[in-house]
Amino acid sequence: MTLQSLDPFCTWLAATRISQTIQSVEWIIPAVQTLHILTVAAVVSSVLMIDLRLLGIGPRDQPIAAVARRFLPFIWWSLPILFLTGAVLIVAEPSRALENPVFVLKMGLLILAAGVTLACQIPLRMSDAFWDISASRRRTARLIALSSLPLWVGIIFAGRWIAYVQGT
Amino acid sequence: MRLDTFLQSLQDTSFATAIREDATLFPWIECFHVLALTLVIGSIAIMDLRLLGVASKDRGVAQTAAAVLPVTWTAFALAVLTGSLLFSSNATTYAHNFYFQVKLVLITLAGVNMGVYHLFLDQGVDTWHTAELTPLRARIIGGVSLCLWVGIAACGRWIGFSINTPT
């Protein structure tokens, strides 16, 4: 399946009344993009705070589990806002995103990043000390942090490149 | 006007010309600018929400600042650097753009607000920095900061839409 096969769907969506409204009211797209980017700010900053703690960079007086508990809700509660604002932008200009290989890349990176976040979070449910218990656990925690950071940077970069790469 | 002469010569420098004319340089610098600003705004928001008594309540204000502010300043330096490069590529246009001007004013106000906070931090932080409910003056500063940064992000986006570049 190629992205071009989405052509009829994109054409239909772009012709719907809701899409037409979003396109014609000038402030909607920049306002929704602003909300989208502010929510991205909440996610990546929360991710960075957890990752820095996993790497042992910065203050270490609070255990990993406490830092994770403080910031993980911001990551997960942001996702529905990101999907909603992202969906508005897609409805406004369907082929700009849906037929864009960079958008597909961004979604792939997002799935990986969510997986890495769960890999950090789920073991903490068994024990608050899970990532502190041995040298090998601490190494794995560092590895999780080091794989999480480039994924989120990639998501942000891909997000910006959607504007510059043409849909296929 | 002398400012315009300066902006024109900035725009004529070899690096500004390269950013303007190269197909990928501008978007790549923009990528780093977006990364930097998400970390600036996100880290400041962590601090603001703590000052408002909304989040991180199990952490003191001073402890929160210690963890967050190094991120803020590093990211801010990157945002200024990348923002200056983007600005240079089209300096005369950006300088006259309404949203760009408002953005600079709001960033200045955010800096003043932060300065006011540090004046208070020097005074009474020991007595309230572990309290769940922060004093009214701390909550005002946190709230004002949050509003300013939302405005700064919005202006940044509106610059893109009011100047003829891919958005």
PDB file of N, CA and C in Angstrom, chain B residues 29-86:
ATOM      1  N   ILE B  29      17.611  24.457  11.312  1.00  0.00           N
ATOM      2  CA  ILE B  29      17.788  25.377  12.444  1.00  0.00           C
ATOM      3  C   ILE B  29      16.470  25.513  13.202  1.00  0.00           C
ATOM      4  N   GLU B  30      15.366  25.545  12.433  1.00  0.00           N
ATOM      5  CA  GLU B  30      14.039  25.602  13.055  1.00  0.00           C
ATOM      6  C   GLU B  30      13.791  24.392  13.964  1.00  0.00           C
ATOM      7  N   CYS B  31      14.219  23.217  13.522  1.00  0.00           N
ATOM      8  CA  CYS B  31      14.074  22.007  14.339  1.00  0.00           C
ATOM      9  C   CYS B  31      14.716  22.206  15.712  1.00  0.00           C
ATOM     10  N   PHE B  32      15.955  22.710  15.712  1.00  0.00           N
ATOM     11  CA  PHE B  32      16.653  22.909  16.978  1.00  0.00           C
ATOM     12  C   PHE B  32      15.988  24.028  17.795  1.00  0.00           C
ATOM     13  N   HIS B  33      15.449  25.025  17.094  1.00  0.00           N
ATOM     14  CA  HIS B  33      14.740  26.104  17.790  1.00  0.00           C
ATOM     15  C   HIS B  33      13.494  25.556  18.490  1.00  0.00           C
ATOM     16  N   VAL B  34      12.748  24.703  17.796  1.00  0.00           N
ATOM     17  CA  VAL B  34      11.538  24.124  18.393  1.00  0.00           C
ATOM     18  C   VAL B  34      11.913  23.229  19.573  1.00  0.00           C
ATOM     19  N   LEU B  35      12.940  22.390  19.395  1.00  0.00           N
ATOM     20  CA  LEU B  35      13.398  21.539  20.497  1.00  0.00           C
ATOM     21  C   LEU B  35      13.746  22.397  21.711  1.00  0.00           C
ATOM     22  N   ALA B  36      14.523  23.473  21.466  1.00  0.00           N
ATOM     23  CA  ALA B  36      14.959  24.332  22.564  1.00  0.00           C
ATOM     24  C   ALA B  36      13.765  25.001  23.248  1.00  0.00           C
ATOM     25  N   LEU B  37      12.819  25.518  22.445  1.00  0.00           N
ATOM     26  CA  LEU B  37      11.718  26.259  23.072  1.00  0.00           C
ATOM     27  C   LEU B  37      10.769  25.346  23.831  1.00  0.00           C
ATOM     28  N   THR B  38      10.620  24.086  23.373  1.00  0.00           N
ATOM     29  CA  THR B  38       9.766  23.178  24.145  1.00  0.00           C
ATOM     30  C   THR B  38      10.397  22.913  25.517  1.00  0.00           C
ATOM     31  N   LEU B  39      11.739  22.828  25.547  1.00  0.00           N
ATOM     32  CA  LEU B  39      12.398  22.580  26.829  1.00  0.00           C
ATOM     33  C   LEU B  39      12.389  23.830  27.710  1.00  0.00           C
ATOM     34  N   VAL B  40      12.542  25.000  27.089  1.00  0.00           N
ATOM     35  CA  VAL B  40      12.456  26.250  27.871  1.00  0.00           C
ATOM     36  C   VAL B  40      11.072  26.355  28.506  1.00  0.00           C
ATOM     37  N   ILE B  41      10.033  26.261  27.673  1.00  0.00           N
ATOM     38  CA  ILE B  41       8.676  26.482  28.170  1.00  0.00           C
ATOM     39  C   ILE B  41       8.251  25.361  29.120  1.00  0.00           C
ATOM     40  N   GLY B  42       8.593  24.122  28.767  1.00  0.00           N
ATOM     41  CA  GLY B  42       8.223  22.994  29.623  1.00  0.00           C
ATOM     42  C   GLY B  42       8.883  23.074  30.988  1.00  0.00           C
ATOM     43  N   SER B  43      10.181  23.389  31.010  1.00  0.00           N
ATOM     44  CA  SER B  43      10.883  23.433  32.295  1.00  0.00           C
ATOM     45  C   SER B  43      10.402  24.621  33.128  1.00  0.00           C
ATOM     46  N   ILE B  44      10.150  25.750  32.482  1.00  0.00           N
ATOM     47  CA  ILE B  44       9.618  26.900  33.223  1.00  0.00           C
ATOM     48  C   ILE B  44       8.221  26.585  33.758  1.00  0.00           C
ATOM     49  N   ALA B  45       7.440  25.841  32.961  1.00  0.00           N
ATOM     50  CA  ALA B  45       6.092  25.477  33.407  1.00  0.00           C
ATOM     51  C   ALA B  45       6.143  24.588  34.648  1.00  0.00           C
ATOM     52  N   ILE B  46       7.140  23.684  34.705  1.00  0.00           N
ATOM     53  CA  ILE B  46       7.299  22.842  35.906  1.00  0.00           C
ATOM     54  C   ILE B  46       7.483  23.739  37.132  1.00  0.00           C
ATOM     55  N   MET B  47       8.340  24.745  36.972  1.00  0.00           N
ATOM     56  CA  MET B  47       8.609  25.710  38.047  1.00  0.00           C
ATOM     57  C   MET B  47       7.345  26.524  38.373  1.00  0.00           C
ATOM     58  N   ASP B  48       6.665  27.000  37.339  1.00  0.00           N
ATOM     59  CA  ASP B  48       5.469  27.823  37.551  1.00  0.00           C
ATOM     60  C   ASP B  48       4.369  27.044  38.273  1.00  0.00           C
ATOM     61  N   LEU B  49       4.180  25.781  37.840  1.00  0.00           N
ATOM     62  CA  LEU B  49       3.134  24.967  38.466  1.00  0.00           C
ATOM     63  C   LEU B  49       3.480  24.672  39.925  1.00  0.00           C
ATOM     64  N   ARG B  50       4.788  24.569  40.205  1.00  0.00           N
ATOM     65  CA  ARG B  50       5.204  24.398  41.605  1.00  0.00           C
ATOM     66  C   ARG B  50       4.908  25.665  42.404  1.00  0.00           C
ATOM     67  N   LEU B  51       5.216  26.821  41.809  1.00  0.00           N
ATOM     68  CA  LEU B  51       4.960  28.092  42.493  1.00  0.00           C
ATOM     69  C   LEU B  51       3.462  28.294  42.725  1.00  0.00           C
ATOM     70  N   LEU B  52       2.668  27.799  41.763  1.00  0.00           N
ATOM     71  CA  LEU B  52       1.216  27.914  41.897  1.00  0.00           C
ATOM     72  C   LEU B  52       0.665  26.906  42.910  1.00  0.00           C
ATOM     73  N   GLY B  53       1.511  25.950  43.303  1.00  0.00           N
ATOM     74  CA  GLY B  53       1.044  24.913  44.230  1.00  0.00           C
ATOM     75  C   GLY B  53       0.184  23.870  43.558  1.00  0.00           C
ATOM     76  N   VAL B  54       0.357  23.720  42.219  1.00  0.00           N
ATOM     77  CA  VAL B  54      -0.469  22.774  41.467  1.00  0.00           C
ATOM     78  C   VAL B  54       0.226  21.424  41.320  1.00  0.00           C
ATOM     79  N   ALA B  55       1.553  21.430  41.086  1.00  0.00           N
ATOM     80  CA  ALA B  55       2.282  20.178  40.855  1.00  0.00           C
ATOM     81  C   ALA B  55       3.576  20.156  41.665  1.00  0.00           C
ATOM     82  N   SER B  56       4.201  18.989  41.720  1.00  0.00           N
ATOM     83  CA  SER B  56       5.474  18.798  42.447  1.00  0.00           C
ATOM     84  C   SER B  56       5.373  19.240  43.899  1.00  0.00           C
ATOM     85  N   LYS B  57       4.195  19.024  44.510  1.00  0.00           N
ATOM     86  CA  LYS B  57       3.988  19.566  45.853  1.00  0.00           C
ATOM     87  C   LYS B  57       4.820  18.846  46.920  1.00  0.00           C
ATOM     88  N   ASP B  58       5.300  17.620  46.551  1.00  0.00           N
ATOM     89  CA  ASP B  58       6.137  16.909  47.521  1.00  0.00           C
ATOM     90  C   ASP B  58       7.594  17.367  47.451  1.00  0.00           C
ATOM     91  N   ARG B  59       7.860  18.319  46.564  1.00  0.00           N
ATOM     92  CA  ARG B  59       9.209  18.860  46.413  1.00  0.00           C
ATOM     93  C   ARG B  59       9.210  20.320  46.809  1.00  0.00           C
ATOM     94  N   GLY B  60      10.293  20.762  47.432  1.00  0.00           N
ATOM     95  CA  GLY B  60      10.409  22.175  47.746  1.00  0.00           C
ATOM     96  C   GLY B  60      10.605  22.997  46.486  1.00  0.00           C
ATOM     97  N   VAL B  61      10.285  24.283  46.575  1.00  0.00           N
ATOM     98  CA  VAL B  61      10.491  25.178  45.445  1.00  0.00           C
ATOM     99  C   VAL B  61      11.973  25.241  45.068  1.00  0.00           C
ATOM    100  N   ALA B  62      12.842  25.338  46.079  1.00  0.00           N
ATOM    101  CA  ALA B  62      14.283  25.433  45.815  1.00  0.00           C
ATOM    102  C   ALA B  62      14.811  24.153  45.166  1.00  0.00           C
ATOM    103  N   GLN B  63      14.300  22.991  45.621  1.00  0.00           N
ATOM    104  CA  GLN B  63      14.736  21.713  45.023  1.00  0.00           C
ATOM    105  C   GLN B  63      14.263  21.607  43.580  1.00  0.00           C
ATOM    106  N   THR B  64      13.028  22.025  43.354  1.00  0.00           N
ATOM    107  CA  THR B  64      12.494  22.011  41.988  1.00  0.00           C
ATOM    108  C   THR B  64      13.342  22.899  41.084  1.00  0.00           C
ATOM    109  N   ALA B  65      13.683  24.085  41.581  1.00  0.00           N
ATOM    110  CA  ALA B  65      14.501  25.012  40.800  1.00  0.00           C
ATOM    111  C   ALA B  65      15.863  24.407  40.491  1.00  0.00           C
ATOM    112  N   ALA B  66      16.451  23.708  41.452  1.00  0.00           N
ATOM    113  CA  ALA B  66      17.783  23.130  41.250  1.00  0.00           C
ATOM    114  C   ALA B  66      17.774  22.092  40.137  1.00  0.00           C
ATOM    115  N   ALA B  67      16.670  21.329  40.046  1.00  0.00           N
ATOM    116  CA  ALA B  67      16.593  20.288  39.023  1.00  0.00           C
ATOM    117  C   ALA B  67      16.249  20.866  37.654  1.00  0.00           C
ATOM    118  N   VAL B  68      15.482  21.959  37.663  1.00  0.00           N
ATOM    119  CA  VAL B  68      14.870  22.434  36.426  1.00  0.00           C
ATOM    120  C   VAL B  68      15.657  23.563  35.745  1.00  0.00           C
ATOM    121  N   LEU B  69      16.187  24.499  36.539  1.00  0.00           N
ATOM    122  CA  LEU B  69      16.770  25.698  35.937  1.00  0.00           C
ATOM    123  C   LEU B  69      17.998  25.448  35.045  1.00  0.00           C
ATOM    124  N   PRO B  70      18.863  24.453  35.361  1.00  0.00           N
ATOM    125  CA  PRO B  70      19.951  24.187  34.402  1.00  0.00           C
ATOM    126  C   PRO B  70      19.425  23.814  33.019  1.00  0.00           C
ATOM    127  N   VAL B  71      18.320  23.057  32.974  1.00  0.00           N
ATOM    128  CA  VAL B  71      17.686  22.717  31.694  1.00  0.00           C
ATOM    129  C   VAL B  71      17.171  23.993  31.021  1.00  0.00           C
ATOM    130  N   THR B  72      16.499  24.836  31.810  1.00  0.00           N
ATOM    131  CA  THR B  72      15.937  26.072  31.264  1.00  0.00           C
ATOM    132  C   THR B  72      17.016  26.921  30.600  1.00  0.00           C
ATOM    133  N   TRP B  73      18.122  27.143  31.316  1.00  0.00           N
ATOM    134  CA  TRP B  73      19.145  28.065  30.799  1.00  0.00           C
ATOM    135  C   TRP B  73      19.888  27.491  29.609  1.00  0.00           C
ATOM    136  N   THR B  74      20.172  26.175  29.646  1.00  0.00           N
ATOM    137  CA  THR B  74      20.843  25.551  28.501  1.00  0.00           C
ATOM    138  C   THR B  74      19.959  25.658  27.259  1.00  0.00           C
ATOM    139  N   ALA B  75      18.682  25.315  27.446  1.00  0.00           N
ATOM    140  CA  ALA B  75      17.758  25.359  26.318  1.00  0.00           C
ATOM    141  C   ALA B  75      17.536  26.793  25.853  1.00  0.00           C
ATOM    142  N   PHE B  76      17.516  27.742  26.797  1.00  0.00           N
ATOM    143  CA  PHE B  76      17.305  29.135  26.419  1.00  0.00           C
ATOM    144  C   PHE B  76      18.468  29.635  25.559  1.00  0.00           C
ATOM    145  N   ALA B  77      19.695  29.239  25.943  1.00  0.00           N
ATOM    146  CA  ALA B  77      20.865  29.635  25.145  1.00  0.00           C
ATOM    147  C   ALA B  77      20.738  29.104  23.717  1.00  0.00           C
ATOM    148  N   LEU B  78      20.302  27.836  23.591  1.00  0.00           N
ATOM    149  CA  LEU B  78      20.133  27.247  22.261  1.00  0.00           C
ATOM    150  C   LEU B  78      19.005  27.946  21.491  1.00  0.00           C
ATOM    151  N   ALA B  79      17.941  28.311  22.201  1.00  0.00           N
ATOM    152  CA  ALA B  79      16.815  28.997  21.541  1.00  0.00           C
ATOM    153  C   ALA B  79      17.236  30.371  21.030  1.00  0.00           C
ATOM    154  N   VAL B  80      18.038  31.093  21.819  1.00  0.00           N
ATOM    155  CA  VAL B  80      18.502  32.420  21.405  1.00  0.00           C
ATOM    156  C   VAL B  80      19.428  32.296  20.194  1.00  0.00           C
ATOM    157  N   LEU B  81      20.346  31.320  20.265  1.00  0.00           N
ATOM    158  CA  LEU B  81      21.292  31.124  19.157  1.00  0.00           C
ATOM    159  C   LEU B  81      20.559  30.787  17.859  1.00  0.00           C
ATOM    160  N   THR B  82      19.676  29.780  17.940  1.00  0.00           N
ATOM    161  CA  THR B  82      18.978  29.362  16.720  1.00  0.00           C
ATOM    162  C   THR B  82      17.994  30.445  16.261  1.00  0.00           C
ATOM    163  N   GLY B  83      17.338  31.106  17.225  1.00  0.00           N
ATOM    164  CA  GLY B  83      16.416  32.187  16.879  1.00  0.00           C
ATOM    165  C   GLY B  83      17.142  33.321  16.173  1.00  0.00           C
ATOM    166  N   SER B  84      18.351  33.662  16.645  1.00  0.00           N
ATOM    167  CA  SER B  84      19.125  34.731  16.013  1.00  0.00           C
ATOM    168  C   SER B  84      19.491  34.362  14.578  1.00  0.00           C
ATOM    169  N   LEU B  85      19.838  33.090  14.374  1.00  0.00           N
ATOM    170  CA  LEU B  85      20.191  32.647  13.020  1.00  0.00           C
ATOM    171  C   LEU B  85      18.990  32.740  12.085  1.00  0.00           C
ATOM    172  N   LEU B  86      17.829  32.279  12.576  1.00  0.00           N
ATOM    173  CA  LEU B  86      16.616  32.363  11.757  1.00  0.00           C
ATOM    174  C   LEU B  86      16.293  33.826  11.465  1.00  0.00           C
TER     175      LEU B  86
END
